[in-house]
Short mmCIF file of C-alpha atoms in Angstrom, two decimals:
data_model
loop_
_atom_site.label_atom_id
_atom_site.label_comp_id
_atom_site.label_asym_id
_atom_site.label_seq_id
_atom_site.Cartn_x
_atom_site.Cartn_y
_atom_site.Cartn_z
CA UNK A 1159 93.15 64.38 86.89
CA UNK A 1160 96.47 66.18 87.60
CA UNK A 1161 95.70 68.91 84.92
CA UNK A 1162 92.13 69.25 86.36
CA UNK A 1163 93.65 69.78 89.95
CA UNK A 1164 96.27 72.22 88.79
CA UNK A 1165 93.77 74.24 86.98
CA UNK A 1166 91.47 74.89 89.90
CA UNK A 1167 94.12 75.09 92.56
CA UNK A 1168 96.23 77.57 90.37
CA UNK A 1169 93.45 80.32 90.19
CA UNK A 1170 93.65 80.67 94.02
CA UNK A 1171 97.45 81.97 93.69
CA UNK A 1172 97.02 83.66 90.26
CA UNK A 1173 94.32 86.10 91.64
CA UNK A 1174 96.64 87.50 93.99
CA UNK A 1175 98.77 88.85 91.24
CA UNK A 1176 95.92 90.45 89.59
CA UNK A 1177 95.04 92.49 92.80
CA UNK A 1178 97.05 95.68 91.66
CA UNK A 1179 95.48 95.87 88.30
CA UNK A 1180 91.93 95.14 89.81
CA UNK A 1181 92.50 97.93 92.29
CA UNK A 1182 92.97 100.57 89.43
CA UNK A 1183 90.60 99.09 86.93
CA UNK A 1184 87.40 100.69 85.78
CA UNK A 1185 85.38 98.53 88.23
CA UNK A 1186 86.82 100.89 91.01
CA UNK A 1187 86.40 98.25 93.90
CA UNK A 1188 86.88 99.38 97.53
CA UNK A 1189 89.25 97.82 99.74
CA UNK A 1190 86.53 95.43 101.21
CA UNK A 1191 85.33 94.70 97.75
CA UNK A 1192 88.81 93.77 96.57
CA UNK A 1193 89.25 91.47 99.53
CA UNK A 1194 86.05 89.42 98.63
CA UNK A 1195 87.04 89.43 94.85
CA UNK A 1196 89.82 87.46 95.94
CA UNK A 1197 88.00 85.47 98.69
CA UNK A 1198 84.68 84.75 97.10
CA UNK A 1199 86.15 81.83 95.17
CA UNK A 1200 87.85 80.26 98.33
CA UNK A 1201 84.69 80.66 100.46
CA UNK A 1202 82.37 79.03 97.98
CA UNK A 1203 85.10 76.37 96.99
CA UNK A 1204 85.53 75.39 100.74
CA UNK A 1205 81.99 75.18 101.62
CA UNK A 1206 80.90 72.96 98.85
CA UNK A 1207 83.78 70.81 98.36
CA UNK A 1208 82.82 68.02 100.77
CA UNK A 1209 79.06 68.08 99.33
CA UNK A 1210 80.64 68.02 95.79
CA UNK A 1211 82.51 64.85 96.55
CA UNK A 1212 79.32 63.29 97.87
CA UNK A 1213 77.59 64.14 94.93
CA UNK A 1214 80.03 62.46 92.71
CA UNK A 1215 79.90 59.26 94.99
CA UNK A 1216 76.08 59.48 94.49
CA UNK A 1217 75.62 60.30 90.98
CA UNK A 1218 78.62 59.50 89.12
CA UNK A 1219 82.14 60.82 89.54
CA UNK A 1220 82.95 61.37 86.00
CA UNK A 1221 79.60 63.21 85.20
CA UNK A 1222 79.98 65.53 88.19
CA UNK A 1223 83.63 66.21 87.41
CA UNK A 1224 82.71 67.33 83.75
CA UNK A 1225 79.94 69.48 85.09
CA UNK A 1226 82.31 71.00 87.44
CA UNK A 1227 84.82 71.83 84.69
CA UNK A 1228 82.02 73.44 82.41
CA UNK A 1229 80.66 75.40 85.61
CA UNK A 1230 84.30 76.58 86.26
CA UNK A 1231 84.40 77.71 82.74
CA UNK A 1232 81.07 79.47 82.86
CA UNK A 1233 82.28 81.31 85.97
CA UNK A 1234 85.64 82.45 84.45
CA UNK A 1235 83.56 83.77 81.34
CA UNK A 1236 81.31 85.80 83.43
CA UNK A 1237 84.28 87.12 85.59
CA UNK A 1238 86.09 88.18 82.35
CA UNK A 1239 83.08 89.89 81.04
CA UNK A 1240 82.30 91.73 84.29
CA UNK A 1241 81.03 95.23 83.96
CA UNK A 1242 80.87 95.99 87.88
CA UNK A 1243 82.04 94.38 91.15
CA UNK A 1244 78.72 92.57 91.60
CA UNK A 1245 78.94 90.62 88.42
CA UNK A 1246 82.61 89.81 89.17
CA UNK A 1247 81.85 88.57 92.55
CA UNK A 1248 79.03 86.35 90.83
CA UNK A 1249 81.49 84.99 88.29
CA UNK A 1250 84.06 84.07 91.02
CA UNK A 1251 81.25 82.43 93.24
CA UNK A 1252 80.26 80.13 90.18
CA UNK A 1253 83.93 79.42 89.43
CA UNK A 1254 84.37 78.28 93.22
CA UNK A 1255 81.35 76.00 92.81
CA UNK A 1256 82.76 74.47 89.83
CA UNK A 1257 86.15 73.88 91.57
CA UNK A 1258 84.12 72.27 94.54
CA UNK A 1259 82.72 69.59 91.97
CA UNK A 1260 86.22 69.18 90.24
CA UNK A 1261 88.82 68.75 92.91
CA UNK A 1262 87.36 66.01 95.24
CA UNK A 1263 86.02 63.94 92.29
CA UNK A 1264 89.50 63.82 90.78
CA UNK A 1265 90.33 61.78 93.94
CA UNK A 1266 87.23 59.66 93.37
CA UNK A 1267 88.22 58.92 89.69
CA UNK A 1268 91.85 58.11 90.62
CA UNK A 1269 90.86 55.66 93.53
CA UNK A 1270 88.35 53.60 91.19
CA UNK A 1271 90.68 53.87 88.02
CA UNK A 1272 93.84 52.75 89.70
CA UNK A 1273 94.61 49.15 90.55
CA UNK A 1274 95.13 48.60 94.22
CA UNK A 1275 98.88 48.14 93.91
CA UNK A 1276 99.39 51.51 92.04
CA UNK A 1277 96.81 53.40 94.02
CA UNK A 1278 99.31 54.80 96.53
CA UNK A 1279 101.60 55.99 93.67
CA UNK A 1280 98.90 57.66 91.68
CA UNK A 1281 97.61 59.52 94.68
CA UNK A 1282 101.13 60.50 95.77
CA UNK A 1283 101.56 62.14 92.25
CA UNK A 1284 98.18 63.73 92.59
CA UNK A 1285 98.77 65.06 96.04
CA UNK A 1286 102.02 66.96 94.66
CA UNK A 1287 100.13 68.38 92.03
CA UNK A 1288 97.89 70.19 94.50
CA UNK A 1289 100.98 71.80 95.80
CA UNK A 1290 102.14 72.34 92.15
CA UNK A 1291 99.02 74.26 91.54
CA UNK A 1292 99.97 77.28 93.60
CA UNK A 1293 103.05 77.52 91.87
CA UNK A 1294 101.76 77.19 88.36
CA UNK A 1295 99.17 80.06 89.48
CA UNK A 1296 101.86 82.31 90.13
CA UNK A 1297 103.85 81.51 87.08
CA UNK A 1298 101.02 81.42 84.54
CA UNK A 1299 99.20 84.10 86.19
CA UNK A 1300 102.22 86.37 86.05
CA UNK A 1301 102.65 85.56 82.34
CA UNK A 1302 99.03 86.29 81.44
CA UNK A 1303 98.99 89.55 83.45
CA UNK A 1304 102.33 90.48 81.76
CA UNK A 1305 100.92 90.23 78.24
CA UNK A 1306 97.41 91.46 79.27
CA UNK A 1307 94.97 92.70 81.73
CA UNK A 1308 93.24 90.92 84.64
CA UNK A 1309 90.66 89.82 82.23
CA UNK A 1310 93.01 88.08 80.32
CA UNK A 1311 93.62 85.78 83.14
CA UNK A 1312 90.04 84.83 83.28
CA UNK A 1313 89.74 84.40 79.42
CA UNK A 1314 92.59 81.94 79.35
CA UNK A 1315 90.77 79.87 81.82
CA UNK A 1316 87.67 79.16 79.62
CA UNK A 1317 89.16 77.07 76.91
CA UNK A 1318 91.52 75.08 79.09
CA UNK A 1319 88.59 74.13 81.21
CA UNK A 1320 86.49 72.91 78.31
CA UNK A 1321 89.50 71.03 77.01
CA UNK A 1322 89.90 69.29 80.34
CA UNK A 1323 86.23 68.51 80.31
CA UNK A 1324 86.52 67.06 76.80
CA UNK A 1325 89.71 65.08 77.93
CA UNK A 1326 87.77 63.59 80.88
CA UNK A 1327 84.73 62.73 78.72
CA UNK A 1328 87.07 60.71 76.42
CA UNK A 1329 89.45 58.98 78.78
CA UNK A 1330 87.93 58.53 82.07
CA UNK A 1331 85.81 55.31 82.87
CA UNK A 1332 82.64 55.32 84.67
CA UNK A 1333 82.72 53.93 88.27
CA UNK A 1334 80.07 52.39 90.63
CA UNK A 1335 77.92 54.76 92.36
CA UNK A 1336 77.19 54.90 96.15
CA UNK A 1337 73.63 54.21 97.20
CA UNK A 1338 74.08 56.48 100.12
CA UNK A 1339 71.56 59.47 100.53
CA UNK A 1340 73.15 63.04 100.32
CA UNK A 1341 72.08 64.06 103.91
CA UNK A 1342 70.54 67.43 103.14
CA UNK A 1343 70.34 68.45 106.89
CA UNK A 1344 74.11 67.68 107.53
CA UNK A 1345 75.14 69.29 104.27
CA UNK A 1346 73.26 72.58 104.97
CA UNK A 1347 74.87 72.76 108.46
CA UNK A 1348 78.27 71.92 107.26
CA UNK A 1349 78.22 74.69 104.66
CA UNK A 1350 76.89 77.22 107.04
CA UNK A 1351 79.40 76.29 109.56
CA UNK A 1352 82.09 76.64 107.05
CA UNK A 1353 80.97 80.07 105.75
CA UNK A 1354 80.75 81.41 109.11
CA UNK A 1355 84.21 80.13 110.16
CA UNK A 1356 85.71 81.54 106.95
CA UNK A 1357 84.07 84.91 107.29
CA UNK A 1358 85.78 85.32 110.76
CA UNK A 1359 89.16 84.04 109.25
CA UNK A 1360 88.99 86.54 106.23
CA UNK A 1361 87.70 89.41 108.08
CA UNK A 1362 89.87 89.27 111.06
CA UNK A 1363 92.96 90.95 109.27
CA UNK A 1364 90.64 93.57 107.62
CA UNK A 1365 88.57 94.55 110.53
CA UNK A 1366 90.33 93.38 113.67
CA UNK A 1367 90.40 89.88 115.47
CA UNK A 1368 88.41 91.55 118.40
CA UNK A 1369 85.57 93.17 116.11
CA UNK A 1370 82.16 92.40 116.53
CA UNK A 1371 81.94 90.84 112.97
CA UNK A 1372 84.63 88.35 113.77
CA UNK A 1373 83.39 87.39 117.18
CA UNK A 1374 79.94 86.86 116.04
CA UNK A 1375 81.20 84.79 112.94
CA UNK A 1376 83.24 82.56 115.19
CA UNK A 1377 80.52 82.21 117.78
CA UNK A 1378 77.84 81.09 115.16
CA UNK A 1379 80.07 78.69 113.62
CA UNK A 1380 80.77 77.13 116.91
CA UNK A 1381 77.22 76.70 117.44
CA UNK A 1382 76.42 75.53 113.88
CA UNK A 1383 79.28 73.06 114.23
CA UNK A 1384 77.84 71.47 117.37
CA UNK A 1385 74.54 71.12 115.68
CA UNK A 1386 76.31 69.54 112.73
CA UNK A 1387 77.91 66.91 114.91
CA UNK A 1388 74.61 66.03 116.73
CA UNK A 1389 72.77 65.75 113.42
CA UNK A 1390 75.52 63.61 111.78
CA UNK A 1391 75.62 61.23 114.85
CA UNK A 1392 71.81 60.54 114.41
CA UNK A 1393 71.31 60.00 110.58
CA UNK A 1394 71.85 56.76 108.98
CA UNK A 1395 74.03 57.92 106.29
CA UNK A 1396 75.99 61.00 107.28
CA UNK A 1397 77.49 63.24 104.96
CA UNK A 1398 80.93 63.11 107.02
CA UNK A 1399 80.74 60.82 109.99
CA UNK A 1400 82.34 62.91 112.93
CA UNK A 1401 83.28 59.71 114.56
CA UNK A 1402 85.77 58.98 111.77
CA UNK A 1403 87.87 61.56 113.43
CA UNK A 1404 88.65 59.06 116.17
CA UNK A 1405 90.93 57.34 113.54
CA UNK A 1406 94.32 58.88 114.66
CA UNK A 1407 95.87 59.03 111.33
CA UNK A 1408 92.72 60.69 109.64
CA UNK A 1409 92.78 63.44 112.14
CA UNK A 1410 96.49 63.72 112.02
CA UNK A 1411 96.57 63.72 108.18
CA UNK A 1412 93.83 66.20 108.17
CA UNK A 1413 95.73 68.62 110.46
CA UNK A 1414 99.01 67.89 108.76
CA UNK A 1415 97.40 69.08 105.51
CA UNK A 1416 96.03 72.44 106.96
CA UNK A 1417 99.48 73.14 108.50
CA UNK A 1418 101.23 72.50 105.08
CA UNK A 1419 98.87 74.71 103.14
CA UNK A 1420 99.10 77.43 106.02
CA UNK A 1421 102.77 77.74 105.27
CA UNK A 1422 102.53 77.50 101.47
CA UNK A 1423 99.80 80.06 100.97
CA UNK A 1424 101.46 82.37 103.60
CA UNK A 1425 104.71 82.27 101.32
CA UNK A 1426 102.64 82.62 98.06
CA UNK A 1427 100.76 85.77 99.74
CA UNK A 1428 104.16 87.41 100.33
CA UNK A 1429 106.40 86.25 97.92
CA UNK A 1430 105.36 88.10 94.85
CA UNK A 1431 105.22 91.48 96.59
CA UNK A 1432 108.42 90.68 98.56
CA UNK A 1433 110.30 89.93 95.37
CA UNK A 1434 108.78 93.04 93.67
CA UNK A 1435 109.42 95.56 96.38
CA UNK A 1436 112.52 94.01 97.97
CA UNK A 1437 114.42 93.07 94.63
CA UNK A 1438 112.56 95.21 92.00
CA UNK A 1439 111.39 92.07 89.95
CA UNK A 1440 108.71 92.45 87.53
CA UNK A 1441 105.47 90.45 87.98
CA UNK A 1442 106.62 87.71 85.59
CA UNK A 1443 110.12 87.65 87.11
CA UNK A 1444 108.51 87.13 90.53
CA UNK A 1445 106.37 84.38 89.23
CA UNK A 1446 109.39 82.55 87.71
CA UNK A 1447 111.69 83.11 90.70
CA UNK A 1448 109.67 80.61 92.82
CA UNK A 1449 110.30 77.73 90.35
CA UNK A 1450 113.25 76.18 92.35
CA UNK A 1451 110.48 74.91 94.84
CA UNK A 1452 109.07 72.68 92.04
CA UNK A 1453 112.28 70.74 91.41
CA UNK A 1454 111.84 68.23 94.41
CA UNK A 1455 108.18 68.24 93.96
CA UNK A 1456 108.29 67.03 90.25
CA UNK A 1457 111.28 64.68 90.93
CA UNK A 1458 110.57 63.06 94.14
CA UNK A 1459 106.72 62.37 94.13
CA UNK A 1460 106.67 58.92 92.67
CA UNK A 1461 109.35 57.75 95.10
CA UNK A 1462 107.76 58.68 98.35
CA UNK A 1463 105.28 55.84 98.82
CA UNK A 1464 108.25 53.45 98.70
CA UNK A 1465 110.20 55.54 101.29
CA UNK A 1466 107.22 55.85 103.50
CA UNK A 1467 107.13 51.94 103.68
CA UNK A 1468 110.99 51.67 104.29
CA UNK A 1469 111.43 54.54 106.96
CA UNK A 1470 107.67 54.99 108.32
CA UNK A 1471 105.32 57.82 108.40
CA UNK A 1472 106.75 59.25 111.57
CA UNK A 1473 110.36 59.76 110.11
CA UNK A 1474 109.00 60.94 106.56
CA UNK A 1475 106.73 63.64 108.31
CA UNK A 1476 109.63 64.71 110.76
CA UNK A 1477 111.97 65.36 107.93
CA UNK A 1478 108.87 67.16 105.95
CA UNK A 1479 107.72 69.69 108.46
CA UNK A 1480 111.37 70.37 109.58
CA UNK A 1481 112.43 71.26 106.18
CA UNK A 1482 109.34 73.51 105.51
CA UNK A 1483 109.75 75.22 108.82
CA UNK A 1484 113.43 75.79 108.39
CA UNK A 1485 112.84 76.91 104.81
CA UNK A 1486 110.34 79.64 105.58
CA UNK A 1487 112.73 81.01 108.46
CA UNK A 1488 115.63 81.02 106.12
CA UNK A 1489 113.57 82.73 103.61
CA UNK A 1490 112.91 85.67 105.96
CA UNK A 1491 116.65 86.49 105.93
CA UNK A 1492 117.15 85.82 102.23
CA UNK A 1493 115.19 88.86 100.93
CA UNK A 1494 118.47 91.05 100.30
CA UNK A 1495 120.70 88.12 99.78
CA UNK A 1496 121.85 86.82 96.48
CA UNK A 1497 118.94 84.92 94.66
CA UNK A 1498 120.89 81.77 94.63
CA UNK A 1499 120.44 81.74 98.63
CA UNK A 1500 116.79 82.63 98.11
CA UNK A 1501 116.27 79.75 95.73
CA UNK A 1502 118.20 77.38 98.07
CA UNK A 1503 115.48 77.99 100.77
CA UNK A 1504 112.82 77.43 98.24
CA UNK A 1505 114.34 73.91 97.41
CA UNK A 1506 114.27 72.98 100.97
CA UNK A 1507 110.50 73.95 101.24
CA UNK A 1508 109.96 71.94 98.05
CA UNK A 1509 111.55 68.72 99.57
CA UNK A 1510 109.21 69.12 102.67
CA UNK A 1511 106.27 69.21 100.25
CA UNK A 1512 107.36 66.40 98.18
CA UNK A 1513 107.63 64.24 101.34
CA UNK A 1514 104.60 65.32 103.28
CA UNK A 1515 101.84 65.67 100.46
CA UNK A 1516 101.89 62.13 99.15
CA UNK A 1517 101.91 60.66 102.55
CA UNK A 1518 99.06 62.72 103.96
CA UNK A 1519 96.97 62.29 100.92
CA UNK A 1520 97.28 58.38 101.16
CA UNK A 1521 96.49 58.33 104.90
CA UNK A 1522 93.41 60.49 104.29
CA UNK A 1523 92.22 58.49 101.35
CA UNK A 1524 92.77 55.15 102.94
CA UNK A 1525 90.53 56.29 106.06
CA UNK A 1526 87.44 56.11 104.05
CA UNK A 1527 85.76 53.24 102.06
CA UNK A 1528 86.20 53.39 98.26
CA UNK A 1529 82.53 53.92 97.73
CA UNK A 1530 83.34 57.39 99.65
CA UNK A 1531 86.24 58.45 97.57
CA UNK A 1532 84.77 61.72 96.58
CA UNK A 1533 83.99 62.46 100.35
CA UNK A 1534 87.68 61.70 101.15
CA UNK A 1535 88.78 64.06 98.41
CA UNK A 1536 86.45 66.65 99.68
CA UNK A 1537 87.96 66.49 103.12
CA UNK A 1538 91.39 66.77 101.74
CA UNK A 1539 90.32 69.85 99.73
CA UNK A 1540 88.45 71.44 102.74
CA UNK A 1541 91.62 71.14 105.06
CA UNK A 1542 93.65 72.75 102.11
CA UNK A 1543 91.38 75.52 101.77
CA UNK A 1544 91.19 76.25 105.52
CA UNK A 1545 94.89 76.23 105.72
CA UNK A 1546 95.46 78.51 102.79
CA UNK A 1547 92.76 80.95 104.40
CA UNK A 1548 94.46 80.72 107.69
CA UNK A 1549 97.89 81.18 106.15
CA UNK A 1550 96.89 84.46 104.48
CA UNK A 1551 94.95 85.65 107.41
CA UNK A 1552 97.55 85.37 109.83
CA UNK A 1553 100.58 86.12 107.74
CA UNK A 1554 98.60 89.22 106.59
CA UNK A 1555 97.84 90.29 109.96
CA UNK A 1556 101.49 90.09 111.20
CA UNK A 1557 102.68 91.87 107.88
CA UNK A 1558 100.17 94.77 108.30
CA UNK A 1559 101.22 95.25 111.94
CA UNK A 1560 104.79 95.17 111.55
CA UNK A 1561 104.63 97.26 108.46
CA UNK A 1562 102.62 100.10 110.08
CA UNK A 1563 104.94 100.00 113.10
CA UNK A 1564 108.25 100.37 111.15
CA UNK A 1565 106.72 103.15 108.97
CA UNK A 1566 108.49 106.73 109.00
CA UNK A 1567 107.30 108.66 112.03
CA UNK A 1568 105.40 111.17 109.73
CA UNK A 1569 103.16 108.27 108.50
CA UNK A 1570 102.54 106.72 111.96
CA UNK A 1571 100.65 109.86 112.98
CA UNK A 1572 98.61 109.89 109.69
CA UNK A 1573 94.88 109.33 109.99
CA UNK A 1574 94.21 106.61 108.87
CA UNK A 1575 97.73 104.94 109.00
CA UNK A 1576 98.53 103.64 105.42
CA UNK A 1577 98.22 99.74 105.49
CA UNK A 1578 99.85 99.06 102.15
CA UNK A 1579 102.90 100.17 100.40
CA UNK A 1580 100.82 101.94 97.62
CA UNK A 1581 98.83 103.82 100.21
CA UNK A 1582 102.18 104.78 102.03
CA UNK A 1583 103.72 105.78 98.85
CA UNK A 1584 100.90 108.00 97.77
CA UNK A 1585 101.04 109.72 101.10
CA UNK A 1586 104.71 110.45 101.19
CA UNK A 1587 106.41 109.92 97.83
CA UNK A 1588 109.73 111.25 98.95
CA UNK A 1589 110.08 108.47 101.65
CA UNK A 1590 109.53 105.63 99.21
CA UNK A 1591 112.86 103.68 100.13
CA UNK A 1592 112.01 103.81 103.86
CA UNK A 1593 108.46 102.61 103.15
CA UNK A 1594 109.67 99.68 101.09
CA UNK A 1595 112.33 98.90 103.73
CA UNK A 1596 109.23 98.98 106.25
CA UNK A 1597 107.51 96.38 104.08
CA UNK A 1598 110.46 94.01 103.96
CA UNK A 1599 110.78 94.23 107.52
CA UNK A 1600 107.13 93.23 108.02
CA UNK A 1601 107.42 90.41 105.43
CA UNK A 1602 110.47 88.99 107.12
CA UNK A 1603 108.59 89.19 110.58
CA UNK A 1604 105.41 87.38 108.82
CA UNK A 1605 107.58 84.58 107.35
CA UNK A 1606 109.22 83.99 110.75
CA UNK A 1607 105.88 83.70 112.65
CA UNK A 1608 104.75 81.31 109.72
CA UNK A 1609 107.79 79.22 110.22
CA UNK A 1610 107.42 79.02 114.23
CA UNK A 1611 103.72 78.27 113.91
CA UNK A 1612 104.42 75.43 111.07
CA UNK A 1613 107.21 74.04 113.42
CA UNK A 1614 105.18 73.90 116.61
CA UNK A 1615 101.93 72.36 114.61
CA UNK A 1616 104.26 70.09 112.81
CA UNK A 1617 105.61 68.75 116.16
CA UNK A 1618 102.06 68.00 117.35
CA UNK A 1619 101.37 66.21 113.75
CA UNK A 1620 104.48 64.22 113.95
CA UNK A 1621 103.84 63.11 117.62
CA UNK A 1622 100.40 61.93 116.96
CA UNK A 1623 101.56 60.10 113.84
CA UNK A 1624 104.32 58.41 116.03
CA UNK A 1625 101.61 57.19 118.40
CA UNK A 1626 99.26 56.14 115.66
CA UNK A 1627 102.07 54.22 113.74
CA UNK A 1628 103.15 52.30 116.90
CA UNK A 1629 99.52 51.28 117.68
CA UNK A 1630 99.21 50.13 114.10
CA UNK A 1631 102.39 48.08 114.44
CA UNK A 1632 101.37 46.45 117.69
CA UNK A 1633 97.88 45.56 116.21
CA UNK A 1634 99.56 43.92 113.34
CA UNK A 1635 101.98 42.09 115.58
CA UNK A 1636 99.10 40.91 117.63
CA UNK A 1637 96.92 39.69 114.66
CA UNK A 1638 100.16 37.86 113.19
CA UNK A 1639 100.73 36.05 116.57
CA UNK A 1640 97.10 35.28 116.83
#
């Protein structure tokens, strides 16, 4: 299940490394098409991940997981063989649909195959693997792009996906199915709400947050979201009961997941370019340079459940979010420092992830009954995707605004003003050093904003977790005295 999880999460990060090759490829995508080549996967993934988990609960988690892996392989094959942008977008969308069937049902399989005493540890290790996926995508994607073209990235996915499908067929046991209906009305409303919201988030940095497209997208998502809540409150078996969010730790863990992946994918969005432009690293070296972040995640995941039981959720999450926000802020000043300083801040961020991911994963899963384990996995995955999209959107917006503001005066009066390093260098080759310095300054500003947002949101998450933990202790004390 960890291998399947890393596979589908890693593609989110890996495709960002392929953007420069895609931009100059024979497909000749426009800037808008390039954006949607990257985001088509995320949009479809996020829209279908909760219904994908519900489908596993209803029709069988093992079977739906295998179908998802085969669909993932088919989408990657179509992407690799694309002859135009339309076929590449189709392949990316199919791959996203496959991922939406895979990720939530990994949780469902783990919940039903792990004995109750081992379940929290299994979910802790799995939770950390979702964070590892982005790192593996950076390293593996960089290696594949170094030895081949962007097509090599998709070609490599096909046999790996099929091998995971075979592995799943051989070792995963079938589990009991849920008799609940799939709630078609609630499913359609949830999907359309998610699509509208993600369009607003993704298009915001590209066309402006006050543009007609973005405002309409957010307004439509709000209206559809209200309609979804009204429908779900009336049906007998809702896809995802909105009343569940009255459970403090469920809503807290959902927001916590969103905040964590906001910070991590904001970092992944910047890291490769910052290392390549700021330090002159190759694509492969930039991918390998982020490896220190994996050390605490690999070594500490299995011990976190016991730590949470000893020191409590409040203390664990406090340390986690403080480590992530300080690490992001430290990285903003480490672009020109020795690599050891850069690596030290990455280790600190990794400690934050190693503490928070298992804790939040366990709380989200425990909030729903075991027969809805797939829906629980879908909810976790959806919050991650929203956090990732928000991280890229907000960090990208700050980066672009700061970059254009610090460009040489001659480029600031250009029409249009260059928005990327490549566009700026093409317009003024002689000023390449100044342009790269402008990018580095913009990246530093973006990391500082990501750090501040992570800290503020983390304080909110920790405060609610403290209240929920105290209420839980009071209830336990009352029950014991009774």
